[in-house]
Coordinates of C-alpha atoms and ligand atoms in Angstrom, one line a residue:
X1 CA 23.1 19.4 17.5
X2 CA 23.3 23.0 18.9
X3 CA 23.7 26.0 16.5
X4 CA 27.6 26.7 16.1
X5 CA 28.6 30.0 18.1
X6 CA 28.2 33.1 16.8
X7 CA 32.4 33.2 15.6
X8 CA 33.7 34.3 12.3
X9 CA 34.5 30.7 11.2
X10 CA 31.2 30.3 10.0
X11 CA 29.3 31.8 6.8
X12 CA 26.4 33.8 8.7
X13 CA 25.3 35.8 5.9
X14 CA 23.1 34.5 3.7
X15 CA 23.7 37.3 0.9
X16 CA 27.5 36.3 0.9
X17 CA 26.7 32.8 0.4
X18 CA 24.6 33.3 -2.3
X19 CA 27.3 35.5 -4.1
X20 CA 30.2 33.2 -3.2
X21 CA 27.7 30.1 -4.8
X22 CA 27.2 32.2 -7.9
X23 CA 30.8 33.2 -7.9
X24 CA 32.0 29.7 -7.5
X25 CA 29.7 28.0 -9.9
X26 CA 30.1 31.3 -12.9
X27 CA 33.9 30.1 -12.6
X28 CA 33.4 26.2 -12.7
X29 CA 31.6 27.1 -15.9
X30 CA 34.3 28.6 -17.3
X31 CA 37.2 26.6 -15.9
X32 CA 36.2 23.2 -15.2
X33 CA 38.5 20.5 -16.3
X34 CA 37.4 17.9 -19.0
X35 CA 37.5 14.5 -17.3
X36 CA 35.6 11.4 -18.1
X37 CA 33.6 11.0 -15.3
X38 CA 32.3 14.7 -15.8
X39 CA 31.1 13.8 -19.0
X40 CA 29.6 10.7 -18.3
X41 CA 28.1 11.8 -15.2
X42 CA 26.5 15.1 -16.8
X43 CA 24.8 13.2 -19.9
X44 CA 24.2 9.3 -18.6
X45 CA 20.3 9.3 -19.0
X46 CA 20.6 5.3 -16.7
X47 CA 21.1 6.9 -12.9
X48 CA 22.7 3.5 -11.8
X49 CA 25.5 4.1 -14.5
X50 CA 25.9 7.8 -14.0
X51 CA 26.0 6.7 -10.0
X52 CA 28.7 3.4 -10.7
X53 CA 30.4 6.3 -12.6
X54 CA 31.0 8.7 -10.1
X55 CA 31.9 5.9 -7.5
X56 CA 34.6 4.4 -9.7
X57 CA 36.5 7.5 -10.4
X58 CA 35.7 9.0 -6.8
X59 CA 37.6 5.3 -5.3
X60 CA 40.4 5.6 -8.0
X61 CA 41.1 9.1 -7.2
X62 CA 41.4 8.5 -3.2
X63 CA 45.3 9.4 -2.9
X64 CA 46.0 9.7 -6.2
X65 CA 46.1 12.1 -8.7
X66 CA 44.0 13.3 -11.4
X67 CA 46.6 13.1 -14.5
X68 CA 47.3 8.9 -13.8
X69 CA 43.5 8.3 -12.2
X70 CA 42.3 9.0 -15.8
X71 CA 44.0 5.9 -17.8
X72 CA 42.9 3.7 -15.5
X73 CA 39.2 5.3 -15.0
X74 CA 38.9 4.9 -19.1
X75 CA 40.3 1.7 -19.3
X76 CA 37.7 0.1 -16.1
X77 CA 34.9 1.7 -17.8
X78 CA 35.8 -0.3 -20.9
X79 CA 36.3 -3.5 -19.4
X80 CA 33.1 -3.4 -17.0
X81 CA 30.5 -0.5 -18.3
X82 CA 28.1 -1.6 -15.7
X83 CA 27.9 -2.4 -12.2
X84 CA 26.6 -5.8 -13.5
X85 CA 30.1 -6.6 -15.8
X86 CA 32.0 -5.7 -12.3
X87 CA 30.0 -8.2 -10.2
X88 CA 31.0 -11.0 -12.4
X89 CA 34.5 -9.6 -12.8
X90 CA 37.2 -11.9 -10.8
X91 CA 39.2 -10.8 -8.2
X92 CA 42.4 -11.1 -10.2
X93 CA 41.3 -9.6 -13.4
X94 CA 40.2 -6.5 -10.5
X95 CA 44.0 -6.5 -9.3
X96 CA 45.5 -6.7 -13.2
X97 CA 43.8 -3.4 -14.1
X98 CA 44.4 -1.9 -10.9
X99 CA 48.2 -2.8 -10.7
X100 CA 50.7 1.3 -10.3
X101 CA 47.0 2.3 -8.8
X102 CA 48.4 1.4 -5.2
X103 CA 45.9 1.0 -2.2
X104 CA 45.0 -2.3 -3.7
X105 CA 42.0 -2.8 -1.5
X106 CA 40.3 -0.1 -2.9
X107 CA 39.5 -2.0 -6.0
X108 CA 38.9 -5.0 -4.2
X109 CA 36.1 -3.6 -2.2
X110 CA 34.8 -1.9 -4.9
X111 CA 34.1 -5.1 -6.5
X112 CA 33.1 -6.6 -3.4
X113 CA 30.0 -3.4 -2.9
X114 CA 29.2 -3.9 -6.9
X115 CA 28.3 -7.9 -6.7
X116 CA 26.4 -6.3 -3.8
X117 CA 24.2 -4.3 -5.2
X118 CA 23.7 -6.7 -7.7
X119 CA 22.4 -9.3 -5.1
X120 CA 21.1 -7.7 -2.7
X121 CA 20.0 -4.3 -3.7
X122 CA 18.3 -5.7 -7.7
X123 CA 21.2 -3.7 -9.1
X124 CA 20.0 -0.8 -8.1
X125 CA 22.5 2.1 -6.6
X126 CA 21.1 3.7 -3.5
X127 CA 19.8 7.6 -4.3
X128 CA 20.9 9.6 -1.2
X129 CA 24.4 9.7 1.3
X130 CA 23.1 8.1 3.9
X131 CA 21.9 5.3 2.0
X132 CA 24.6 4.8 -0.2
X133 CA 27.4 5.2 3.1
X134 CA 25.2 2.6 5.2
X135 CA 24.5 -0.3 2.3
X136 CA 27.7 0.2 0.4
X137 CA 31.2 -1.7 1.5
X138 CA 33.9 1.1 1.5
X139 CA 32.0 4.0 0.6
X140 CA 32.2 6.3 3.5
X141 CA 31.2 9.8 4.0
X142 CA 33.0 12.1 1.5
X143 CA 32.5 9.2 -1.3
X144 CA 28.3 9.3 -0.5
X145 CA 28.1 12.9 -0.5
X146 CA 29.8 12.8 -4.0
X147 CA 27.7 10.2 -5.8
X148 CA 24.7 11.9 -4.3
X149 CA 25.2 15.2 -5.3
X150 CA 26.6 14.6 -8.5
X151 CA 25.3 12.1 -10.0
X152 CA 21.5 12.0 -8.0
X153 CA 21.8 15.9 -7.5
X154 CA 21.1 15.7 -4.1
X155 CA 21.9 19.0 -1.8
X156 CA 24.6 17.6 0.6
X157 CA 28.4 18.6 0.9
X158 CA 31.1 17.5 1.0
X159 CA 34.9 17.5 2.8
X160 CA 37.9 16.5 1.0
X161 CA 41.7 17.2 1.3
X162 CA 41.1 20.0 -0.8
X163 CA 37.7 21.6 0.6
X164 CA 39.3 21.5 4.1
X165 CA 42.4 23.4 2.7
X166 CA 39.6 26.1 0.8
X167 CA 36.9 26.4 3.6
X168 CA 39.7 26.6 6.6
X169 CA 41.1 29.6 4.6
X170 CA 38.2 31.3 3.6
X171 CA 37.1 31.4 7.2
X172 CA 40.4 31.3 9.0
X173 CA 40.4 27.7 10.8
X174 CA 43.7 27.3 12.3
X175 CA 43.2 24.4 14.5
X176 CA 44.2 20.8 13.7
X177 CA 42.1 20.1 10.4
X178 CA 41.8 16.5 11.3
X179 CA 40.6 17.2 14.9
X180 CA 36.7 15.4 15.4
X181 CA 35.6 19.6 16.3
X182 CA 36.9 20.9 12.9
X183 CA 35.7 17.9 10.8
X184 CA 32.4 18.5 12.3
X185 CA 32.4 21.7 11.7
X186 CA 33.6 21.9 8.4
X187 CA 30.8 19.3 7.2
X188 CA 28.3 21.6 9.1
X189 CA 29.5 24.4 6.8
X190 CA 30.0 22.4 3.0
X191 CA 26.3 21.4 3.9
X192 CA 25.0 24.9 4.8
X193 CA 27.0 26.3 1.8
X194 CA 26.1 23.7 -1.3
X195 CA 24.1 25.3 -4.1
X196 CA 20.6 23.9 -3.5
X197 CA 20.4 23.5 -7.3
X198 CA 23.2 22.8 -8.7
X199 CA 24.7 20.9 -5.5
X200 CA 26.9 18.1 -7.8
X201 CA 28.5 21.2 -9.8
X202 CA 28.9 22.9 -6.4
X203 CA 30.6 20.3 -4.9
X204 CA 33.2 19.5 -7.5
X205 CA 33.8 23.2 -7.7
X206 CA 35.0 23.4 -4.5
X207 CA 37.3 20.4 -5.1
X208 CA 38.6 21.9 -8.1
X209 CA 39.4 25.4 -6.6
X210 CA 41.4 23.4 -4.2
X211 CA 43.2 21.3 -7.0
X212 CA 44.0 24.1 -9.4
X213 CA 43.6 27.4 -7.7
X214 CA 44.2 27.5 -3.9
X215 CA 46.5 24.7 -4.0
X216 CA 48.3 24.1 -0.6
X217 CA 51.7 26.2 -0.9
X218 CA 51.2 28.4 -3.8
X219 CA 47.7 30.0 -4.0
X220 CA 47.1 31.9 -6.8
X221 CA 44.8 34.5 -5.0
X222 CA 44.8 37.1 -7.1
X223 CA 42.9 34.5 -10.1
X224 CA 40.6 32.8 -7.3
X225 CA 36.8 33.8 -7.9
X226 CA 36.3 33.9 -4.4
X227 CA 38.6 35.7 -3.1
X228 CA 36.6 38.5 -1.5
X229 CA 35.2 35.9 0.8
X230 CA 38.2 35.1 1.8
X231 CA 39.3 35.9 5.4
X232 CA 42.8 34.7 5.1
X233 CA 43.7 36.4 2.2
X234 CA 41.5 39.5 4.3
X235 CA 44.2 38.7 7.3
X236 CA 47.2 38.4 4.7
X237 CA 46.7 42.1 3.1
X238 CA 45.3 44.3 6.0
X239 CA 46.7 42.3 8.9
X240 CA 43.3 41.6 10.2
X241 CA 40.6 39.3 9.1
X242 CA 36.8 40.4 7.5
X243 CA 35.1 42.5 9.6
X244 CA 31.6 40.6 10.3
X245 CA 28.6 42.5 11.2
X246 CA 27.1 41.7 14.8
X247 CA 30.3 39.1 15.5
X248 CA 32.5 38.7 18.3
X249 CA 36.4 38.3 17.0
X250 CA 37.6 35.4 18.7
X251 CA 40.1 35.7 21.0
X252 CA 42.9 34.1 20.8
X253 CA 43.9 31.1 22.9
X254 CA 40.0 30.1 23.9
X255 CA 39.1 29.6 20.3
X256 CA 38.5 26.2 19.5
X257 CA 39.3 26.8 16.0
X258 CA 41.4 29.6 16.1
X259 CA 45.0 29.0 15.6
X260 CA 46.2 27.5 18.8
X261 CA 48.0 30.5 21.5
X262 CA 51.4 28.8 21.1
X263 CA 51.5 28.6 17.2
X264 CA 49.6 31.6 16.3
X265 CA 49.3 33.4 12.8
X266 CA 52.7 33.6 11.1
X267 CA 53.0 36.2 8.7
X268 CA 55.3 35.3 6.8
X269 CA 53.2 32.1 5.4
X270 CA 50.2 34.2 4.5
X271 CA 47.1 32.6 3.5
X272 CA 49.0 29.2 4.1
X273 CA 48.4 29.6 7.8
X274 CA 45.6 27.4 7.1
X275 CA 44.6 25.0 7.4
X276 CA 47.1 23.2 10.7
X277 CA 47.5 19.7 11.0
X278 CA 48.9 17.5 14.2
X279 CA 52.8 16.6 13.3
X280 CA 52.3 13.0 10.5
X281 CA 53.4 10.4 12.4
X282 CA 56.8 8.9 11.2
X283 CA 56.5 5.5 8.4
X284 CA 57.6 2.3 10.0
X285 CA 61.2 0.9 8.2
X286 CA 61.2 -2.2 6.9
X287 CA 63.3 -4.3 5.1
X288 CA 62.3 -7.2 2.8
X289 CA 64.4 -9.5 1.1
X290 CA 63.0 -10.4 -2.4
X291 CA 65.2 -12.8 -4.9
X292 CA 64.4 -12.7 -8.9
X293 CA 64.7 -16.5 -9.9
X294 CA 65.6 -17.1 -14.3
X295 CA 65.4 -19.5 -15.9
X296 CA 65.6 -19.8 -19.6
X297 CA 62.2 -19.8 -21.2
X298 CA 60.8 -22.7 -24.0
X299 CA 61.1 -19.8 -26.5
X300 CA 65.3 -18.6 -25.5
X301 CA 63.6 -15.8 -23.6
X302 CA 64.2 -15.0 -19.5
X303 CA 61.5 -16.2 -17.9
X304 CA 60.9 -15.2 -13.5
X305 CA 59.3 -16.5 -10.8
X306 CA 56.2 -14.8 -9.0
X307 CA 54.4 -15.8 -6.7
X308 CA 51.1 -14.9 -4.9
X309 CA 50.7 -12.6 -1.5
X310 CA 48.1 -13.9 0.8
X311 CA 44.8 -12.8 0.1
X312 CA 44.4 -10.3 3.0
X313 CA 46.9 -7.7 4.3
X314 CA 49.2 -5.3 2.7
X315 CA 48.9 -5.9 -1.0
X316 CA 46.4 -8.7 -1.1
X317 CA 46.5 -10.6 -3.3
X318 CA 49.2 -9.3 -5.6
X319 CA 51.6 -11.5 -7.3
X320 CA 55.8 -10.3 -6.6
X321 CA 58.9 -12.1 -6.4
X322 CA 59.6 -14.4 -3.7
X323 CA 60.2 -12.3 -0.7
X324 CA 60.7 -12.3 3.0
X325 CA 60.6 -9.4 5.9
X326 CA 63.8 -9.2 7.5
X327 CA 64.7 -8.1 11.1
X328 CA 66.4 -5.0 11.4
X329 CA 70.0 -5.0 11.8
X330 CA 70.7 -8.8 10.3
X331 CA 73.9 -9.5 9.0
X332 CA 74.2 -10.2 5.4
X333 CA 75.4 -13.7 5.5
X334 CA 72.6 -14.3 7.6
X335 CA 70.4 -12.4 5.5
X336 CA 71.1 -15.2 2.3
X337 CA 70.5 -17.7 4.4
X338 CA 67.0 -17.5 5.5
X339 CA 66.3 -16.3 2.1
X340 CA 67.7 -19.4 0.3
X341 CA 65.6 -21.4 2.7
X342 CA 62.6 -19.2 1.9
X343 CA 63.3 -19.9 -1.4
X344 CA 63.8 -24.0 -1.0
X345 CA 60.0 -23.5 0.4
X346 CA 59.1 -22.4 -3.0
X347 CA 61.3 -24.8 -5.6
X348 CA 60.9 -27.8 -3.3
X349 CA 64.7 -28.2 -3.8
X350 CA 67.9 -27.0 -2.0
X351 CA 68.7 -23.7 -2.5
X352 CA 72.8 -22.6 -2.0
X353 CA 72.9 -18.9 -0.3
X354 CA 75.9 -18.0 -1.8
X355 CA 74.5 -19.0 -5.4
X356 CA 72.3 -15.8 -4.3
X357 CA 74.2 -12.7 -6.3
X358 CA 73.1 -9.2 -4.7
X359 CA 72.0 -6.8 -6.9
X360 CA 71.1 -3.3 -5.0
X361 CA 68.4 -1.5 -2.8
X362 CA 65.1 -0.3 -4.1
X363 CA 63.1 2.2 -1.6
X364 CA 59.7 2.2 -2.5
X365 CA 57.2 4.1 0.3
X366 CA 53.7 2.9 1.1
X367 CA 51.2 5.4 2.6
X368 CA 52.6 4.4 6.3
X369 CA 55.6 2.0 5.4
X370 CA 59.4 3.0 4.5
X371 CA 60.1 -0.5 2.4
X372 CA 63.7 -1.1 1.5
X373 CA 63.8 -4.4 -0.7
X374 CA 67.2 -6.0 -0.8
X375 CA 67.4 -7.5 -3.7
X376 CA 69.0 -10.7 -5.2
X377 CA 69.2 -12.4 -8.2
X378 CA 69.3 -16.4 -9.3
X379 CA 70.2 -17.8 -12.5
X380 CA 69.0 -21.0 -12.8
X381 CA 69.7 -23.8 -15.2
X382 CA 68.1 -27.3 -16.5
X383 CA 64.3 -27.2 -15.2
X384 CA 62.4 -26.3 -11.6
X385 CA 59.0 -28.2 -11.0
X386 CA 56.6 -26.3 -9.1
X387 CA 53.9 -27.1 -6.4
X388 CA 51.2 -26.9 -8.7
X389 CA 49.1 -26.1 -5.4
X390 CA 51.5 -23.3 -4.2
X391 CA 49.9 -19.8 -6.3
X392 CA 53.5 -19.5 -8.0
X393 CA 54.4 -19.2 -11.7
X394 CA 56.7 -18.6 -14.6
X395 CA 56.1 -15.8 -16.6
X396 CA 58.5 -13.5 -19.4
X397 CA 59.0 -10.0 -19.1
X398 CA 56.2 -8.9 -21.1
X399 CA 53.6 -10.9 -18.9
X400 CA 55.0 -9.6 -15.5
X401 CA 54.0 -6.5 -16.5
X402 CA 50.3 -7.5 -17.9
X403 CA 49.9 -9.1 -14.3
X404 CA 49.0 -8.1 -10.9
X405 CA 52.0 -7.1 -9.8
X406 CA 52.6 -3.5 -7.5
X407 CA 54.9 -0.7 -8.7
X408 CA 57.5 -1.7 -6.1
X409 CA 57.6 -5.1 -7.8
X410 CA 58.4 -3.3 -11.2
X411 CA 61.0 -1.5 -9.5
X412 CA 62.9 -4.3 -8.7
X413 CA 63.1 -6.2 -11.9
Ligands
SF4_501 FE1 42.4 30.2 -1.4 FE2 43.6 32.6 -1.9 FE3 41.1 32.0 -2.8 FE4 41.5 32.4 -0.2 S1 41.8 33.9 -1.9 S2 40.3 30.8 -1.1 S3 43.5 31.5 0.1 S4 43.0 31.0 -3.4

């Protein structure tokens, strides 16, 4: 590729980037959080567990946050210590320990890539990013880069949510962070920048200044260890950005990562100028009735019906109450009655829809979905017989919850 212009959005000085590394790395030292994975990853002598490691949290903590990742990262390790005990893991038991996780394929393809590497690659993890993003299901850039360089120490970068928010501020990127020409160039730069010995500490440095110290409305400047690298900040208290030896300032308006003309630098926003992104595109409402079916359990206790998702789509897999999308705008009378037929599907037996008693809303949000269930409630008395080939079954309070069932689900009941 050709050598990025000569523009301040770049780190050309190779004397600042040494001092921002040591800088960087002098506060990780001092700072760092104390998470599992760390721990595990910085004394593992057995690469392929110090790499399965990394990969596990590194899945677990795509869109979620650190404080809940950590449960579930501790219990997973216990259950399946190798990549070996997760090949042989079923695809339910995967689902169980990942239910309130959300993005349910994640751990689905996570055991799909482990019985991989276990039958294809002789158990072995791959050593570098490029390997590990071209033989591994679901591992894509960002994920390599982080098992390489942490747990293989290898000198690559990476670009998270967080890094893009540090790098486009220290170096005043004000176009759309998730255009292909800021991507690009933001990988260009975490590459040049990594600490060529100490890349995996690097790397979650960066993260970590992102997560704890310039955090996306409140930066704490004044506490961040780089902060005399930092052209926003620069822009924020003299009204211009770091002067830079022997470069051009952009102009504005023909910059390709400038602010755009028509939004430019806002003052009263500060360092959060950066980094821009494109307007989210709105969720898509839906509406899904769901009915809880009880009956009285052998032992006096309620017991409810669940019953399995299909094994592909949104929550794959999963087990919820019976449920049913609903067109928009459907009348409620009309509304009981396709679910009482629904619900004859199930129990193999007639089903009245004004036996069904409505109970309320719950609003649960996926990452691109507004879901409203509507939801009803069935007593039942004397005893239902089940397909035993439909996936459906009977199962008290206490085992809903020990079962794969998504947070939505535990909403409703
Ligand atoms: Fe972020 Fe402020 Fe540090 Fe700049 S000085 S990198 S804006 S925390």
């Amino acid at each position: 590729a050709p050598a990025p212009p000569p523009t301040r959005h770049h780190f050309s000085d190779p004397a600042e980037v040494e001092a921002l590394r040591g800088n960087l790395l002098a506060w990780y030292d001092r700072c760092k959080r104390d998470l599992p994975w760390r721990a595990l990853a910085a004394t593992e002598p057995d690469a392929d567990r110090r790499g399965y490691a990394v990969w596990v949290s590194e899945i677990m903590l795509q869109q979620t946050q650190v404080a809940t990742v950590i449960d579930y990262y501790n219990r997973w390790m216990q259950k399946w210590p190798t990549l070996q005990a997760l090949a042989q893991a079923s695809l339910e038991e995967v689902n169980e320990l990942w239910a309130g996780l959300g993005y349910y394929s994640r751990g689905k393809r996570l055991q799909e890539a482990a019985r991989k590497v276990v039958s294809e690659l002789g158990g072995h993890m791959p050593r570098t990013a490029e390997a590990l993003q071209k033989l591994l299901p679901g591992v894509g850039r960002y994920t390599a880069g982080a098992i390489a360089s942490i747990s293989y120490g290898q000198a690559t970068g990476v670009v998270d949510g967080n890094v893009i928010r540090v790098l486009c501020r220290l170096r005043c990127i004000g176009a759309d962070s998730s255009s292909l020409a800021v991507i690009d160039r933001l990988w260009d730069m975490a590459n040049a920048l990594v600490d060529r010995s100490r890349p995996g500490d690097f790397n979650q440095a960066l993260m970590e200044l992102g997560a704890t110290v310039c955090v996306p409305k409140a930066p704490l400047c004044g506490e961040c260890p780089v902060k005399q690298h930092c052209q926003a900040r620069c822009r924020k208290l003299f009204g211009k950005p770091i002067p830079v030896p022997d470069v051009e300032d952009c102009g504005v308006g023909d910059c390709p990562l400038c602010p755009p003309a028509t939004e430019p630098w806002d003052s009263s926003l500060g360092v959060t100028n950066f980094p821009r992104k494109a307007a989210k595109k709105q969720p898509r409402a839906m509406r899904t009735a769901t009915c809880v079916l009880e009956r009285r359990g052998c032992r006096g206790g309620p017991e409810y019906l669940i019953v399995q998702r299909p094994s592909s789509g949104l929550l794959a897999g999963l087990w919820e109450f019976p449920s049913l999308p609903l067109a928009q705008d459907l009348q409620e009378k009309k509304e009981r009655e396709v679910l009482a037929d629904h619900l004859q599907a199930w129990m193999g037996q007639p089903v009245a829809a004004k036996g069904l008693q409505f109970i309320g809303e719950v609003i649960h949000i996926f990452s691109h979905i507004h879901q409203t269930y509507v939801v009803y409630s069935l007593p039942l008395e004397g005893n239902v017989t089940l397909d035993p080939a439909s996936p459906s079954r009977w199962v008290t309070e206490e085992e809903f919850h020990a079962s794969a069932v998504s947070t939505a689900m535990k909403k409703v009941l």
